[in-house]
Amino acid sequence: MRAMWKGAVSFGLVNVPVKLYSATENHDISFRQVHRVDGGQIRYQRVCSACGEVVAFDDVAKGYETPDGQMVVLTDEDLAALPNQSSKEIAVAKFVPAAQIDPMLFDKAYYLEPEKAATKAYALLRDALQTADRVALVTVSIRQRMTMAVLRVHEGVIVLQMLLWPDEIRAADQVNLGGTDHASDKELAMAKMLVDSLSGDYDPAEFDDDYAAAVAALVAAK
C-alpha cells in the first residue's frame, strides 16, 4: 500500500509520527458509457451554462451557490485564506467511552502505521486505548477541512475513523411511520421466537457478492 498522508498523533507530551493508509476499498461494479457501435468511450466537454462556450481547464474556478440562487466565484486566494488548512497533526482532544459514539457518525476508516522511530510510542497509545476500553476523540485536517475523528484499535492496528458532523445526520423524525403503534405482548412474544430461531454470530464469509460474480462471469463470457 502507498501512504496517502504523513503526520503525527499528539497527546500530552507524546508525539507519534505516522503514515495514513486507506483501510477500505470499494468493490462496487462500475460501467463506462461507450459508443454502442465500436465500444469507444464517451468523452464530455466542460460547457458553460451561461455562454454555451467550451471552457478550458485553466478557466475553471470553484463556485458556491447561495440559498437564493446566486453563484459566488471563489479564487485560489479566497480559499487559501480559509481556516483549518491541511496540517500534519492528529490532535487528541479527549478519551471517551466507545459506546458514546453513535455508529451513525462513522465515516471512512484509515490505518495508522508508525514511522520506524515511533514504534514504542505507537504501541503505548494502542495499548493504552485497549486497556482503558476507550477511543481517542481527535481533530484532523487532511484535505483542507478540519474534521472530527476517533482513534480505535482493530486487530492490533490503530484506526483513524472519520466522523460526520452531527448536523450531517438527518433527523429520524423525517421518516413517516404512518402512525405505527407499538406491538402487543402477544405479537412481541412471537417476534422474539422468530429472532431467537434466526440468532447467530456475525460471519462475513457466509455471504457472497453474487452481483459482482455474475458481472465477472458475463464479461468473461462476452
PDB file of C-alpha atoms in Angstrom:
ATOM      1  CA  MET A   1       0.000   0.000   0.000  1.00  0.00           C
ATOM      2  CA  ARG A   2       1.069   3.563  -0.623  1.00  0.00           C
ATOM      3  CA  ALA A   3       0.769   6.102   2.190  1.00  0.00           C
ATOM      4  CA  MET A   4      -1.722   8.843   1.341  1.00  0.00           C
ATOM      5  CA  TRP A   5      -0.712  11.190   4.183  1.00  0.00           C
ATOM      6  CA  LYS A   6       2.024  11.586   6.767  1.00  0.00           C
ATOM      7  CA  GLY A   7       1.722  13.373  10.087  1.00  0.00           C
ATOM      8  CA  ALA A   8       1.754  12.712  13.809  1.00  0.00           C
ATOM      9  CA  VAL A   9      -0.643  11.825  16.598  1.00  0.00           C
ATOM     10  CA  SER A  10      -0.156  14.177  19.540  1.00  0.00           C
ATOM     11  CA  PHE A  11      -1.493  13.723  23.066  1.00  0.00           C
ATOM     12  CA  GLY A  12       0.055  15.389  26.059  1.00  0.00           C
ATOM     13  CA  LEU A  13       3.828  15.363  25.634  1.00  0.00           C
ATOM     14  CA  VAL A  14       3.699  12.287  23.377  1.00  0.00           C
ATOM     15  CA  ASN A  15       4.140  12.687  19.618  1.00  0.00           C
ATOM     16  CA  VAL A  16       3.739   9.669  17.331  1.00  0.00           C
ATOM     17  CA  PRO A  17       4.779  10.147  13.673  1.00  0.00           C
ATOM     18  CA  VAL A  18       2.520   8.018  11.477  1.00  0.00           C
ATOM     19  CA  LYS A  19       1.601   7.192   7.906  1.00  0.00           C
ATOM     20  CA  LEU A  20      -2.021   7.003   6.785  1.00  0.00           C
ATOM     21  CA  TYR A  21      -3.423   4.228   4.592  1.00  0.00           C
ATOM     22  CA  SER A  22      -6.981   3.689   3.412  1.00  0.00           C
ATOM     23  CA  ALA A  23      -8.444   0.777   5.394  1.00  0.00           C
ATOM     24  CA  THR A  24     -11.255   0.062   2.943  1.00  0.00           C
ATOM     25  CA  GLU A  25     -11.718  -0.251  -0.803  1.00  0.00           C
ATOM     26  CA  ASN A  26     -14.829  -0.009  -2.929  1.00  0.00           C
ATOM     27  CA  HIS A  27     -15.734  -3.112  -4.915  1.00  0.00           C
ATOM     28  CA  ASP A  28     -18.865  -1.654  -6.487  1.00  0.00           C
ATOM     29  CA  ILE A  29     -19.275  -2.578 -10.147  1.00  0.00           C
ATOM     30  CA  SER A  30     -18.906   0.463 -12.395  1.00  0.00           C
ATOM     31  CA  PHE A  31     -19.754   0.608 -16.090  1.00  0.00           C
ATOM     32  CA  ARG A  32     -18.402   3.089 -18.632  1.00  0.00           C
ATOM     33  CA  GLN A  33     -20.541   4.870 -21.195  1.00  0.00           C
ATOM     34  CA  VAL A  34     -19.395   3.774 -24.655  1.00  0.00           C
ATOM     35  CA  HIS A  35     -20.390   4.088 -28.293  1.00  0.00           C
ATOM     36  CA  ARG A  36     -22.587   1.078 -28.993  1.00  0.00           C
ATOM     37  CA  VAL A  37     -21.119   0.667 -32.498  1.00  0.00           C
ATOM     38  CA  ASP A  38     -17.392   0.464 -31.762  1.00  0.00           C
ATOM     39  CA  GLY A  39     -17.051   0.474 -27.945  1.00  0.00           C
ATOM     40  CA  GLY A  40     -15.247   3.814 -27.843  1.00  0.00           C
ATOM     41  CA  GLN A  41     -15.579   5.655 -24.530  1.00  0.00           C
ATOM     42  CA  ILE A  42     -17.833   8.712 -24.467  1.00  0.00           C
ATOM     43  CA  ARG A  43     -15.994  11.945 -23.650  1.00  0.00           C
ATOM     44  CA  TYR A  44     -17.623  15.044 -22.205  1.00  0.00           C
ATOM     45  CA  GLN A  45     -16.625  18.683 -22.599  1.00  0.00           C
ATOM     46  CA  ARG A  46     -16.790  21.450 -19.991  1.00  0.00           C
ATOM     47  CA  VAL A  47     -19.511  23.717 -21.354  1.00  0.00           C
ATOM     48  CA  CYS A  48     -20.554  26.963 -19.624  1.00  0.00           C
ATOM     49  CA  SER A  49     -24.302  27.068 -18.964  1.00  0.00           C
ATOM     50  CA  ALA A  50     -24.328  30.886 -19.280  1.00  0.00           C
ATOM     51  CA  CYS A  51     -22.496  31.487 -22.565  1.00  0.00           C
ATOM     52  CA  GLY A  52     -22.523  27.997 -24.080  1.00  0.00           C
ATOM     53  CA  GLU A  53     -18.777  28.006 -24.765  1.00  0.00           C
ATOM     54  CA  VAL A  54     -16.369  25.161 -24.106  1.00  0.00           C
ATOM     55  CA  VAL A  55     -14.251  26.198 -21.078  1.00  0.00           C
ATOM     56  CA  ALA A  56     -10.531  25.439 -20.790  1.00  0.00           C
ATOM     57  CA  PHE A  57      -9.454  23.765 -17.550  1.00  0.00           C
ATOM     58  CA  ASP A  58      -7.374  26.829 -16.559  1.00  0.00           C
ATOM     59  CA  ASP A  59     -10.540  28.947 -16.646  1.00  0.00           C
ATOM     60  CA  VAL A  60     -12.494  26.676 -14.302  1.00  0.00           C
ATOM     61  CA  ALA A  61     -12.932  28.064 -10.767  1.00  0.00           C
ATOM     62  CA  LYS A  62     -14.816  26.972  -7.660  1.00  0.00           C
ATOM     63  CA  GLY A  63     -18.236  28.485  -7.065  1.00  0.00           C
ATOM     64  CA  TYR A  64     -20.667  28.423  -4.159  1.00  0.00           C
ATOM     65  CA  GLU A  65     -24.398  28.725  -4.794  1.00  0.00           C
ATOM     66  CA  THR A  66     -26.235  30.658  -2.086  1.00  0.00           C
ATOM     67  CA  PRO A  67     -29.713  29.608  -0.904  1.00  0.00           C
ATOM     68  CA  ASP A  68     -31.263  32.375  -3.059  1.00  0.00           C
ATOM     69  CA  GLY A  69     -29.572  31.016  -6.201  1.00  0.00           C
ATOM     70  CA  GLN A  70     -26.642  33.432  -6.547  1.00  0.00           C
ATOM     71  CA  MET A  71     -23.336  31.933  -7.676  1.00  0.00           C
ATOM     72  CA  VAL A  72     -20.299  33.294  -5.826  1.00  0.00           C
ATOM     73  CA  VAL A  73     -16.996  32.650  -7.611  1.00  0.00           C
ATOM     74  CA  LEU A  74     -14.112  31.897  -5.226  1.00  0.00           C
ATOM     75  CA  THR A  75     -10.475  32.449  -6.154  1.00  0.00           C
ATOM     76  CA  ASP A  76      -7.462  30.424  -5.034  1.00  0.00           C
ATOM     77  CA  GLU A  77      -6.569  33.357  -2.745  1.00  0.00           C
ATOM     78  CA  ASP A  78     -10.034  33.220  -1.148  1.00  0.00           C
ATOM     79  CA  LEU A  79      -9.702  29.511  -0.453  1.00  0.00           C
ATOM     80  CA  ALA A  80      -6.153  29.878   0.897  1.00  0.00           C
ATOM     81  CA  ALA A  81      -7.423  32.358   3.494  1.00  0.00           C
ATOM     82  CA  LEU A  82      -9.927  29.885   4.954  1.00  0.00           C
ATOM     83  CA  PRO A  83      -9.156  28.333   8.364  1.00  0.00           C
ATOM     84  CA  ASN A  84      -8.312  24.697   9.016  1.00  0.00           C
ATOM     85  CA  GLN A  85      -5.990  24.157   6.080  1.00  0.00           C
ATOM     86  CA  SER A  86      -4.296  20.766   5.837  1.00  0.00           C
ATOM     87  CA  SER A  87      -1.970  20.187   8.779  1.00  0.00           C
ATOM     88  CA  LYS A  88       0.268  17.329   9.844  1.00  0.00           C
ATOM     89  CA  GLU A  89      -1.256  16.767  13.275  1.00  0.00           C
ATOM     90  CA  ILE A  90      -3.860  14.389  14.631  1.00  0.00           C
ATOM     91  CA  ALA A  91      -4.620  16.160  17.897  1.00  0.00           C
ATOM     92  CA  VAL A  92      -6.219  14.146  20.701  1.00  0.00           C
ATOM     93  CA  ALA A  93      -8.935  16.187  22.426  1.00  0.00           C
ATOM     94  CA  LYS A  94     -10.083  13.560  24.951  1.00  0.00           C
ATOM     95  CA  PHE A  95     -10.527   9.835  25.528  1.00  0.00           C
ATOM     96  CA  VAL A  96     -14.187   8.783  25.594  1.00  0.00           C
ATOM     97  CA  PRO A  97     -16.126   5.520  26.006  1.00  0.00           C
ATOM     98  CA  ALA A  98     -16.679   3.939  22.599  1.00  0.00           C
ATOM     99  CA  ALA A  99     -20.359   3.398  23.404  1.00  0.00           C
ATOM    100  CA  GLN A 100     -20.897   7.170  23.432  1.00  0.00           C
ATOM    101  CA  ILE A 101     -20.138   7.429  19.686  1.00  0.00           C
ATOM    102  CA  ASP A 102     -23.279   6.706  17.667  1.00  0.00           C
ATOM    103  CA  PRO A 103     -22.333   4.380  14.753  1.00  0.00           C
ATOM    104  CA  MET A 104     -24.389   6.702  12.510  1.00  0.00           C
ATOM    105  CA  LEU A 105     -21.497   9.170  12.789  1.00  0.00           C
ATOM    106  CA  PHE A 106     -18.854   6.750  11.460  1.00  0.00           C
ATOM    107  CA  ASP A 107     -17.367   7.609   8.069  1.00  0.00           C
ATOM    108  CA  LYS A 108     -14.272   6.355   6.207  1.00  0.00           C
ATOM    109  CA  ALA A 109     -11.570   4.438   8.083  1.00  0.00           C
ATOM    110  CA  TYR A 110      -7.785   4.627   7.742  1.00  0.00           C
ATOM    111  CA  TYR A 111      -4.949   2.520   9.148  1.00  0.00           C
ATOM    112  CA  LEU A 112      -2.169   4.323  11.008  1.00  0.00           C
ATOM    113  CA  GLU A 113       1.335   2.910  10.615  1.00  0.00           C
ATOM    114  CA  PRO A 114       4.143   4.184  12.841  1.00  0.00           C
ATOM    115  CA  GLU A 115       7.367   5.590  11.464  1.00  0.00           C
ATOM    116  CA  LYS A 116      10.371   3.398  12.348  1.00  0.00           C
ATOM    117  CA  ALA A 117      11.467   5.660  15.205  1.00  0.00           C
ATOM    118  CA  ALA A 118       7.982   5.780  16.742  1.00  0.00           C
ATOM    119  CA  THR A 119       7.062   2.130  17.186  1.00  0.00           C
ATOM    120  CA  LYS A 120       7.316   2.226  21.005  1.00  0.00           C
ATOM    121  CA  ALA A 121       5.188   5.385  21.272  1.00  0.00           C
ATOM    122  CA  TYR A 122       2.677   3.841  18.852  1.00  0.00           C
ATOM    123  CA  ALA A 123       2.454   0.673  20.956  1.00  0.00           C
ATOM    124  CA  LEU A 124       1.974   2.818  24.065  1.00  0.00           C
ATOM    125  CA  LEU A 125      -1.012   4.606  22.554  1.00  0.00           C
ATOM    126  CA  ARG A 126      -2.504   1.392  21.165  1.00  0.00           C
ATOM    127  CA  ASP A 127      -2.173  -0.489  24.437  1.00  0.00           C
ATOM    128  CA  ALA A 128      -3.494   2.481  26.439  1.00  0.00           C
ATOM    129  CA  LEU A 129      -6.632   2.592  24.267  1.00  0.00           C
ATOM    130  CA  GLN A 130      -7.232  -1.126  24.686  1.00  0.00           C
ATOM    131  CA  THR A 131      -6.570  -1.123  28.420  1.00  0.00           C
ATOM    132  CA  ALA A 132      -8.851   1.851  29.071  1.00  0.00           C
ATOM    133  CA  ASP A 133     -11.508   0.449  26.682  1.00  0.00           C
ATOM    134  CA  ARG A 134     -11.892   3.933  25.218  1.00  0.00           C
ATOM    135  CA  VAL A 135     -11.420   5.680  21.896  1.00  0.00           C
ATOM    136  CA  ALA A 136      -9.485   8.898  21.342  1.00  0.00           C
ATOM    137  CA  LEU A 137     -11.577  11.776  20.042  1.00  0.00           C
ATOM    138  CA  VAL A 138      -9.328  13.776  17.707  1.00  0.00           C
ATOM    139  CA  THR A 139      -9.306  16.656  15.253  1.00  0.00           C
ATOM    140  CA  VAL A 140      -7.512  16.283  11.938  1.00  0.00           C
ATOM    141  CA  SER A 141      -7.160  18.215   8.668  1.00  0.00           C
ATOM    142  CA  ILE A 142      -6.259  16.009   5.724  1.00  0.00           C
ATOM    143  CA  ARG A 143      -7.965  17.596   2.738  1.00  0.00           C
ATOM    144  CA  GLN A 144      -8.039  21.229   3.871  1.00  0.00           C
ATOM    145  CA  ARG A 145     -11.146  20.979   6.042  1.00  0.00           C
ATOM    146  CA  MET A 146     -10.786  20.172   9.720  1.00  0.00           C
ATOM    147  CA  THR A 147     -12.985  17.334  10.896  1.00  0.00           C
ATOM    148  CA  MET A 148     -13.568  15.115  13.907  1.00  0.00           C
ATOM    149  CA  ALA A 149     -12.424  11.520  14.090  1.00  0.00           C
ATOM    150  CA  VAL A 150     -11.692   8.790  16.597  1.00  0.00           C
ATOM    151  CA  LEU A 151      -8.681   6.572  17.105  1.00  0.00           C
ATOM    152  CA  ARG A 152      -9.587   2.965  17.882  1.00  0.00           C
ATOM    153  CA  VAL A 153      -7.818  -0.375  17.718  1.00  0.00           C
ATOM    154  CA  HIS A 154      -8.619  -3.027  15.110  1.00  0.00           C
ATOM    155  CA  GLU A 155      -6.646  -6.287  15.069  1.00  0.00           C
ATOM    156  CA  GLY A 156      -3.691  -4.647  16.789  1.00  0.00           C
ATOM    157  CA  VAL A 157      -3.604  -1.625  14.459  1.00  0.00           C
ATOM    158  CA  ILE A 158      -4.699   1.906  15.338  1.00  0.00           C
ATOM    159  CA  VAL A 159      -7.507   3.029  13.045  1.00  0.00           C
ATOM    160  CA  LEU A 160      -8.404   6.635  12.328  1.00  0.00           C
ATOM    161  CA  GLN A 161     -12.188   6.554  11.910  1.00  0.00           C
ATOM    162  CA  MET A 162     -13.508   9.775  10.408  1.00  0.00           C
ATOM    163  CA  LEU A 163     -16.730  11.129  11.901  1.00  0.00           C
ATOM    164  CA  LEU A 164     -19.580  13.002  10.292  1.00  0.00           C
ATOM    165  CA  TRP A 165     -20.603  16.258  11.917  1.00  0.00           C
ATOM    166  CA  PRO A 166     -23.842  15.862  13.913  1.00  0.00           C
ATOM    167  CA  ASP A 167     -25.702  18.211  11.552  1.00  0.00           C
ATOM    168  CA  GLU A 168     -24.860  15.848   8.662  1.00  0.00           C
ATOM    169  CA  ILE A 169     -27.152  13.203  10.170  1.00  0.00           C
ATOM    170  CA  ARG A 170     -30.729  13.720   9.044  1.00  0.00           C
ATOM    171  CA  ALA A 171     -33.302  13.809  11.811  1.00  0.00           C
ATOM    172  CA  ALA A 172     -35.098  10.484  12.263  1.00  0.00           C
ATOM    173  CA  ASP A 173     -38.419  12.295  12.699  1.00  0.00           C
ATOM    174  CA  GLN A 174     -38.379  12.978   8.930  1.00  0.00           C
ATOM    175  CA  VAL A 175     -39.320   9.326   8.417  1.00  0.00           C
ATOM    176  CA  ASN A 176     -43.075   8.826   8.101  1.00  0.00           C
ATOM    177  CA  LEU A 177     -44.009   5.786  10.181  1.00  0.00           C
ATOM    178  CA  GLY A 178     -47.674   6.089   9.263  1.00  0.00           C
ATOM    179  CA  GLY A 179     -48.982   6.195  12.805  1.00  0.00           C
ATOM    180  CA  THR A 180     -47.222   2.938  13.713  1.00  0.00           C
ATOM    181  CA  ASP A 181     -48.250   1.741  17.169  1.00  0.00           C
ATOM    182  CA  HIS A 182     -46.294  -0.491  19.499  1.00  0.00           C
ATOM    183  CA  ALA A 183     -46.687  -4.250  19.206  1.00  0.00           C
ATOM    184  CA  SER A 184     -48.871  -6.127  21.630  1.00  0.00           C
ATOM    185  CA  ASP A 185     -47.352  -8.530  24.152  1.00  0.00           C
ATOM    186  CA  LYS A 186     -48.525 -11.491  22.060  1.00  0.00           C
ATOM    187  CA  GLU A 187     -47.054 -10.087  18.856  1.00  0.00           C
ATOM    188  CA  LEU A 188     -43.807  -9.265  20.639  1.00  0.00           C
ATOM    189  CA  ALA A 189     -43.560 -12.809  22.014  1.00  0.00           C
ATOM    190  CA  MET A 190     -43.971 -14.244  18.501  1.00  0.00           C
ATOM    191  CA  ALA A 191     -41.372 -11.846  17.121  1.00  0.00           C
ATOM    192  CA  LYS A 192     -38.969 -12.831  19.888  1.00  0.00           C
ATOM    193  CA  MET A 193     -39.380 -16.504  18.970  1.00  0.00           C
ATOM    194  CA  LEU A 194     -38.512 -15.662  15.361  1.00  0.00           C
ATOM    195  CA  VAL A 195     -35.488 -13.627  16.419  1.00  0.00           C
ATOM    196  CA  ASP A 196     -34.300 -16.473  18.655  1.00  0.00           C
ATOM    197  CA  SER A 197     -34.687 -19.004  15.828  1.00  0.00           C
ATOM    198  CA  LEU A 198     -32.511 -16.896  13.498  1.00  0.00           C
ATOM    199  CA  SER A 199     -29.951 -15.812  16.070  1.00  0.00           C
ATOM    200  CA  GLY A 200     -26.258 -16.470  15.469  1.00  0.00           C
ATOM    201  CA  ASP A 201     -22.823 -14.856  15.228  1.00  0.00           C
ATOM    202  CA  TYR A 202     -21.716 -12.499  12.501  1.00  0.00           C
ATOM    203  CA  ASP A 203     -19.556 -14.280   9.934  1.00  0.00           C
ATOM    204  CA  PRO A 204     -18.963 -12.280   6.733  1.00  0.00           C
ATOM    205  CA  ALA A 205     -17.747 -15.438   4.975  1.00  0.00           C
ATOM    206  CA  GLU A 206     -21.350 -16.678   4.951  1.00  0.00           C
ATOM    207  CA  PHE A 207     -22.336 -14.012   2.434  1.00  0.00           C
ATOM    208  CA  ASP A 208     -21.213 -13.611  -1.170  1.00  0.00           C
ATOM    209  CA  ASP A 209     -21.360 -10.683  -3.568  1.00  0.00           C
ATOM    210  CA  ASP A 210     -23.493 -12.525  -6.129  1.00  0.00           C
ATOM    211  CA  TYR A 211     -23.867  -9.472  -8.362  1.00  0.00           C
ATOM    212  CA  ALA A 212     -20.107  -8.937  -8.748  1.00  0.00           C
ATOM    213  CA  ALA A 213     -19.596 -12.624  -9.516  1.00  0.00           C
ATOM    214  CA  ALA A 214     -22.383 -12.592 -12.095  1.00  0.00           C
ATOM    215  CA  VAL A 215     -20.960  -9.489 -13.811  1.00  0.00           C
ATOM    216  CA  ALA A 216     -17.485 -11.059 -13.912  1.00  0.00           C
ATOM    217  CA  ALA A 217     -18.927 -14.228 -15.464  1.00  0.00           C
ATOM    218  CA  LEU A 218     -20.912 -12.208 -18.017  1.00  0.00           C
ATOM    219  CA  VAL A 219     -17.853 -10.175 -19.044  1.00  0.00           C
ATOM    220  CA  ALA A 220     -15.740 -13.333 -19.332  1.00  0.00           C
ATOM    221  CA  ALA A 221     -18.401 -14.978 -21.498  1.00  0.00           C
ATOM    222  CA  LYS A 222     -18.673 -11.953 -23.810  1.00  0.00           C
TER     223      LYS A 222
END
